Coordinates of C-alpha atoms in Angstrom, one line a residue:
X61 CA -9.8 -18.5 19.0
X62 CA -6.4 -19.1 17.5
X63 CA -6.5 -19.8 13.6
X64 CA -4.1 -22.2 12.1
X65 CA -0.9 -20.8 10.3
X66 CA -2.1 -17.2 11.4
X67 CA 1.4 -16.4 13.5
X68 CA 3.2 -16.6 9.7
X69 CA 1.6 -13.4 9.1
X70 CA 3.1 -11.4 12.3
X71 CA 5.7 -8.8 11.7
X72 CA 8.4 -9.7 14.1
X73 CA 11.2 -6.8 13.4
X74 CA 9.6 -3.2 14.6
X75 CA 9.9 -1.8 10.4
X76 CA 11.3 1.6 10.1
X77 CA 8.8 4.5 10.0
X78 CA 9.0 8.1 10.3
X79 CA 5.7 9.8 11.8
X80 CA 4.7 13.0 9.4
X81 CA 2.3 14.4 11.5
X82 CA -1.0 12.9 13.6
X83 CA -1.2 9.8 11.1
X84 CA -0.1 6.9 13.8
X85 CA -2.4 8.4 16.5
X86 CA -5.3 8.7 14.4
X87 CA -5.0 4.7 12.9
X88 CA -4.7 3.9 16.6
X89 CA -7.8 5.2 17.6
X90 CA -9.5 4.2 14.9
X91 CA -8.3 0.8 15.5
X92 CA -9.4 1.1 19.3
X93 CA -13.3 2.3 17.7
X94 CA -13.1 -0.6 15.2
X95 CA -13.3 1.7 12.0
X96 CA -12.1 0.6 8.9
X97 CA -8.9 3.1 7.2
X98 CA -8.7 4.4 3.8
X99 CA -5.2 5.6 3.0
X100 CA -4.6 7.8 -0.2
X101 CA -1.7 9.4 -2.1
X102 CA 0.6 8.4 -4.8
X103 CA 3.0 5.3 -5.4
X104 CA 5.9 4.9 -3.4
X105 CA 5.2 7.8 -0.6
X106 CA 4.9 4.9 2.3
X107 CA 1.7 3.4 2.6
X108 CA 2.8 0.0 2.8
X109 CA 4.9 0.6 4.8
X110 CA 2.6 2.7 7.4
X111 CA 0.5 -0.3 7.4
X112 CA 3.3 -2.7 8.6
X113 CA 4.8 -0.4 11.1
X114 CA 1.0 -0.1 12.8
X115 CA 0.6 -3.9 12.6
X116 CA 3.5 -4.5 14.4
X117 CA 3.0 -1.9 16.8
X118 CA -0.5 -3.0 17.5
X119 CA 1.1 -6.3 17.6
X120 CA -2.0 -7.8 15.4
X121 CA -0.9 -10.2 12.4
X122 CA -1.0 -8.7 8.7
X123 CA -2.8 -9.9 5.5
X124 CA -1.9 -8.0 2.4
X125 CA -3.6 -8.5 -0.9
X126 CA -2.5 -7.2 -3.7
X127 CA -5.7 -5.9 -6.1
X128 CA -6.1 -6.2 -9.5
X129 CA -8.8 -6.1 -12.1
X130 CA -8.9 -10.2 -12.0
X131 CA -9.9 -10.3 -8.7
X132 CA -12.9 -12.3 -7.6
X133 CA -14.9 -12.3 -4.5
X134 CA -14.2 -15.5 -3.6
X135 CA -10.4 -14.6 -4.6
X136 CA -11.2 -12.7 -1.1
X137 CA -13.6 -14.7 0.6
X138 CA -12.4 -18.7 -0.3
X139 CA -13.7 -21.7 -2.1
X140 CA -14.1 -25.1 -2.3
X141 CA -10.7 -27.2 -3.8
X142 CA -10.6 -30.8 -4.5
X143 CA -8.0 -32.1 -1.6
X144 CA -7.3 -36.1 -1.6
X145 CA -10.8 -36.8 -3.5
X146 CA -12.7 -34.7 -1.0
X147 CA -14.2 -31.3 -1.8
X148 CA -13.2 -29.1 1.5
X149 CA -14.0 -25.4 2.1
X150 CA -10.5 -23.0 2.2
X151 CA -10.7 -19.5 3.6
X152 CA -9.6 -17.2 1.0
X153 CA -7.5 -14.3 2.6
X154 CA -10.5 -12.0 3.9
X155 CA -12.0 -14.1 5.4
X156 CA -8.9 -15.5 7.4
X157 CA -8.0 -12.3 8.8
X158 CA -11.7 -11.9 9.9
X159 CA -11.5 -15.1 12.1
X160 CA -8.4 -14.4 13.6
X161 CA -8.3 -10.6 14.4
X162 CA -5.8 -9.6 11.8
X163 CA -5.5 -6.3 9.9
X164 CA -6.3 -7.1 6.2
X165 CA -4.7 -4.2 4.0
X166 CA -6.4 -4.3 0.0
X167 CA -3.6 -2.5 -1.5
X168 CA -5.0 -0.4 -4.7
X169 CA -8.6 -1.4 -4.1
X170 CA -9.6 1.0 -7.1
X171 CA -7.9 -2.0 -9.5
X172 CA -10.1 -4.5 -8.3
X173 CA -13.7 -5.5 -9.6
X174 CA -16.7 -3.4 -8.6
X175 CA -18.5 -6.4 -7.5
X176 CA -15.5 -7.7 -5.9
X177 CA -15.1 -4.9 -3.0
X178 CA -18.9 -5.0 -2.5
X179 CA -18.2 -7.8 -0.4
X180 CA -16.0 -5.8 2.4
X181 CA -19.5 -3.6 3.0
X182 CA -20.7 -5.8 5.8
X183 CA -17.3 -5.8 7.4
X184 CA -17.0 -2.0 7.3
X185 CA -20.2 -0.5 9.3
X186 CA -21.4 -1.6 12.7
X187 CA -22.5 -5.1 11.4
X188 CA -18.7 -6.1 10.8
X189 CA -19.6 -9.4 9.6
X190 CA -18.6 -11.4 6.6
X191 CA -21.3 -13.1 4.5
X192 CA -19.9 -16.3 3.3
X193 CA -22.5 -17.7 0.3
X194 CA -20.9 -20.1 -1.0
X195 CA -21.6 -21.7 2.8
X196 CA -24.0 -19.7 4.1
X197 CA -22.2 -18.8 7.0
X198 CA -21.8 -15.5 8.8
X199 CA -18.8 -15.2 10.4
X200 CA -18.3 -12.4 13.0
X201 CA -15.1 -10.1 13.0
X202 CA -12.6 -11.2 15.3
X203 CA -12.4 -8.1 18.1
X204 CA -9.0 -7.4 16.5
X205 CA -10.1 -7.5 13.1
X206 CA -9.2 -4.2 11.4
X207 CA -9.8 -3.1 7.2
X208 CA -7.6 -1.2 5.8
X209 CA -7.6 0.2 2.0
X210 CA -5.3 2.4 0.1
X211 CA -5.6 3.6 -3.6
X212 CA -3.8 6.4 -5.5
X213 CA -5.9 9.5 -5.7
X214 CA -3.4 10.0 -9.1
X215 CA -4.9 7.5 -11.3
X216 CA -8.3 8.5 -10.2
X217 CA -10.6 8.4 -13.5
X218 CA -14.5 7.9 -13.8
X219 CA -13.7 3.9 -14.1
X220 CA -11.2 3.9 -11.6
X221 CA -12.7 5.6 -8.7
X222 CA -14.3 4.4 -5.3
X223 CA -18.1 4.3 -5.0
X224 CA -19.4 7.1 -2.2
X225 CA -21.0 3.7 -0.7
X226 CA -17.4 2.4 -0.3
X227 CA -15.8 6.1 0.5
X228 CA -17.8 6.4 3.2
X229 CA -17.5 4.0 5.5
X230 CA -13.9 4.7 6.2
X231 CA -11.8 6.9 8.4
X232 CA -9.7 8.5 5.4
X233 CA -5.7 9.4 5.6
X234 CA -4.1 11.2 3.3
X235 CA -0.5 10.5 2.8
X236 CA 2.2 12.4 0.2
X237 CA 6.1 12.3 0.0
X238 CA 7.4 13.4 3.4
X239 CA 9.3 16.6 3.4
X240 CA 12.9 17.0 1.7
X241 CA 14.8 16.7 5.1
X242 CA 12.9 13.3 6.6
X243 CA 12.6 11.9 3.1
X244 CA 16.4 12.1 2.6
X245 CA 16.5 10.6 6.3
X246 CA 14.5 7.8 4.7
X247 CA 16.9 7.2 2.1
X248 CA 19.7 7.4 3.8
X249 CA 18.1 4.3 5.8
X250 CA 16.4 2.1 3.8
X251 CA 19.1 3.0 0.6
X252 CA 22.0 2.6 3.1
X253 CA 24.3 5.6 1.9
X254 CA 25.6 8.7 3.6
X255 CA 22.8 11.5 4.4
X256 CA 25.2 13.8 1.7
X257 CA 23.9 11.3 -1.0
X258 CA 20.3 11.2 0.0
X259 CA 19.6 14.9 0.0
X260 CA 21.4 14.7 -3.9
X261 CA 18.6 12.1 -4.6
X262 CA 15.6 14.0 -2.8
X263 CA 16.7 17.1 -4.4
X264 CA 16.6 15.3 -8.2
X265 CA 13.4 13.5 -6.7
X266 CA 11.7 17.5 -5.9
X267 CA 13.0 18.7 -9.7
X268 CA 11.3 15.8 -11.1
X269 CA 8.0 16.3 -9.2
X270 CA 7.9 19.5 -10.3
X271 CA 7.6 18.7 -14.0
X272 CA 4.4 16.5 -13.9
X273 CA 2.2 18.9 -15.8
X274 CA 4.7 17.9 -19.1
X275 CA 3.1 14.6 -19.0
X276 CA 4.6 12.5 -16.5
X277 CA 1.8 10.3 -15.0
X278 CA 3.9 10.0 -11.3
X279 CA 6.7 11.9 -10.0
X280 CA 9.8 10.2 -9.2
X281 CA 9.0 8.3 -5.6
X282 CA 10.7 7.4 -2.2
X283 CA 10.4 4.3 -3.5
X284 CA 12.3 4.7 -6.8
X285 CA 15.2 6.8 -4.9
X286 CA 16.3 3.5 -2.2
X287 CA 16.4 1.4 -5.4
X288 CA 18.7 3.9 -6.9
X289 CA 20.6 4.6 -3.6
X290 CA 20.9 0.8 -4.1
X291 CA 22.3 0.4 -6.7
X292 CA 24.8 3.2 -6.0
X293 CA 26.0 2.0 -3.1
X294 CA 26.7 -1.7 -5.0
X295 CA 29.4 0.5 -7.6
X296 CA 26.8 1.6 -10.6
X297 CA 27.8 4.8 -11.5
X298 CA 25.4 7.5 -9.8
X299 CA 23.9 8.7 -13.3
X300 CA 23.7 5.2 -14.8
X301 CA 21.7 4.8 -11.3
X302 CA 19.2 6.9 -11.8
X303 CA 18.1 6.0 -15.7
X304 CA 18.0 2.7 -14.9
X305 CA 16.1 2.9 -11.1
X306 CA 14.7 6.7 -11.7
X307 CA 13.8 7.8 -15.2
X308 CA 12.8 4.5 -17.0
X309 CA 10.9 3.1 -14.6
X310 CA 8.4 6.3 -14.8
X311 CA 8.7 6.7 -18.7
X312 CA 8.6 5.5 -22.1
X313 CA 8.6 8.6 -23.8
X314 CA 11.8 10.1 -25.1
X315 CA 11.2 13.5 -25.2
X316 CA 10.4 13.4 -21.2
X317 CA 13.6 10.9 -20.4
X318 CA 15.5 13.5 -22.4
X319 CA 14.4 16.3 -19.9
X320 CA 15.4 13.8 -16.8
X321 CA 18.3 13.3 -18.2
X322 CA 18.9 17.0 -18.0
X323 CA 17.8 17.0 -14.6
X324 CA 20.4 14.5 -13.6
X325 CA 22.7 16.6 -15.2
X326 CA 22.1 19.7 -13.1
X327 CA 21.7 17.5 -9.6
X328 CA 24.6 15.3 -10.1

């Protein structure tokens, strides 16, 4: 069955991905056995990015959603809207990927309501089936129909945290920053600057990671090091760089920006 507008979702352009390990062979056969994925570890260490580079590989189309604590079931799922006087049914996101065979990714599914994820249940065991009330309608998952999850293990807290009923029912991939060598390969890539420059960046990145116990809630991310790399490369001078994409971005408090300064200082 083809599903209208579904081919906007493809990934056309292979994104770039280095492998860390067993991570792409185990999503594929989990994909092949029709399990759902869980994939854990803290912001900015690639997740997202994992997630398109398997899509396009598997060559299946991609539905993100972004979670939040306003999220409603039918958010997910869809609802009736008022179109030209008429009141017509509209698929909400979910349930789209469901009919067509895509991979639907709920990125930070801890954020989202309790009784909003309760709905992804059905699709997640051997029933893989979504229960539409609003229509009373069960609609069968696509064969190519795949869940995928990911929350940060960091922010974990006893209202933050994924039910054992949810937990369970997934094939669980644990991801962290990749080591100083391929991460500086990374940002040398995605930030566009010379490898010489990246390893400066990693190396701040590892000094900075080393200091959470002094009250930083994340260290600095792969994520955080391209934007500085970025901004670099476009004539802001390296330090100015990384307050502005580095240090800021992770805190407020002064006492802490005034040890990342000093950390900048010693890198750079």
């Amino acid at each position: 069955m083809t599903v209208s507008g579904i081919d906007s979702y493809r990934i056309t352009t292979e994104p770039y991905y280095l492998s860390r390990g067993s991570e792409v062979a185990v999503f594929e056969a989990a994909y092949a056995a029709r399990l759902p994925v869980l994939l854990k570890g803290p912001t900015g260490c690639g997740k997202t990015r994992f997630v398109e580079y398997m899509a396009h590989r598997l060559q299946r189309p991609l539905i993100t959603v972004a979670c939040h604590e306003d999220l409603f079931a039918s958010d997910l799922v869809g609802r009736y809207l008022l179109q030209n006087g008429d009141t017509v049914w509209m698929d909400g996101p979910l349930t789209l990927a469901v009919r067509a065979g895509a991979i639907c990714y709920l990125d930070e599914i801890v954020e989202a309501r309790k009784d909003t994820t309760v709905v992804i249940h059905p699709l997640t065991d051997n029933r893989r089936r979504l229960v539409v009330d609003k229509t009373g309608e069960h609609v069968s998952a696509h064969s190519g129909f795949m869940m995928v999850i990911s929350y940060n293990p960091g922010y974990q807290s006893a209202l933050k945290d994924l039910k054992q009923s949810t937990r369970q029912r997934f094939v669980s991939l644990e991801f962290d920053y990749p080591d100083p060598d391929q991460e500086a390969q990374v940002v040398a890539r995605e930030g566009v600057v010379e490898l010489s420059a990246a390893m400066k960046l990693v190396a701040l990145a590892v000094k900075i990671r080393g200091i959470r116990e002094q009250g930083l809630a994340e260290g600095a991310s792969t994520r955080l090091l391209i934007h500085a790399a970025h901004l670099m490369v476009r004539g802001v001078a390296e330090k100015e760089a990384l307050r502005t994409a580095v240090c800021l971005p992770l805190t407020d408090d002064e006492r802490l920006l005034e040890t990342l300064y000093d950390l900048i200082d010693d890198v750079f």
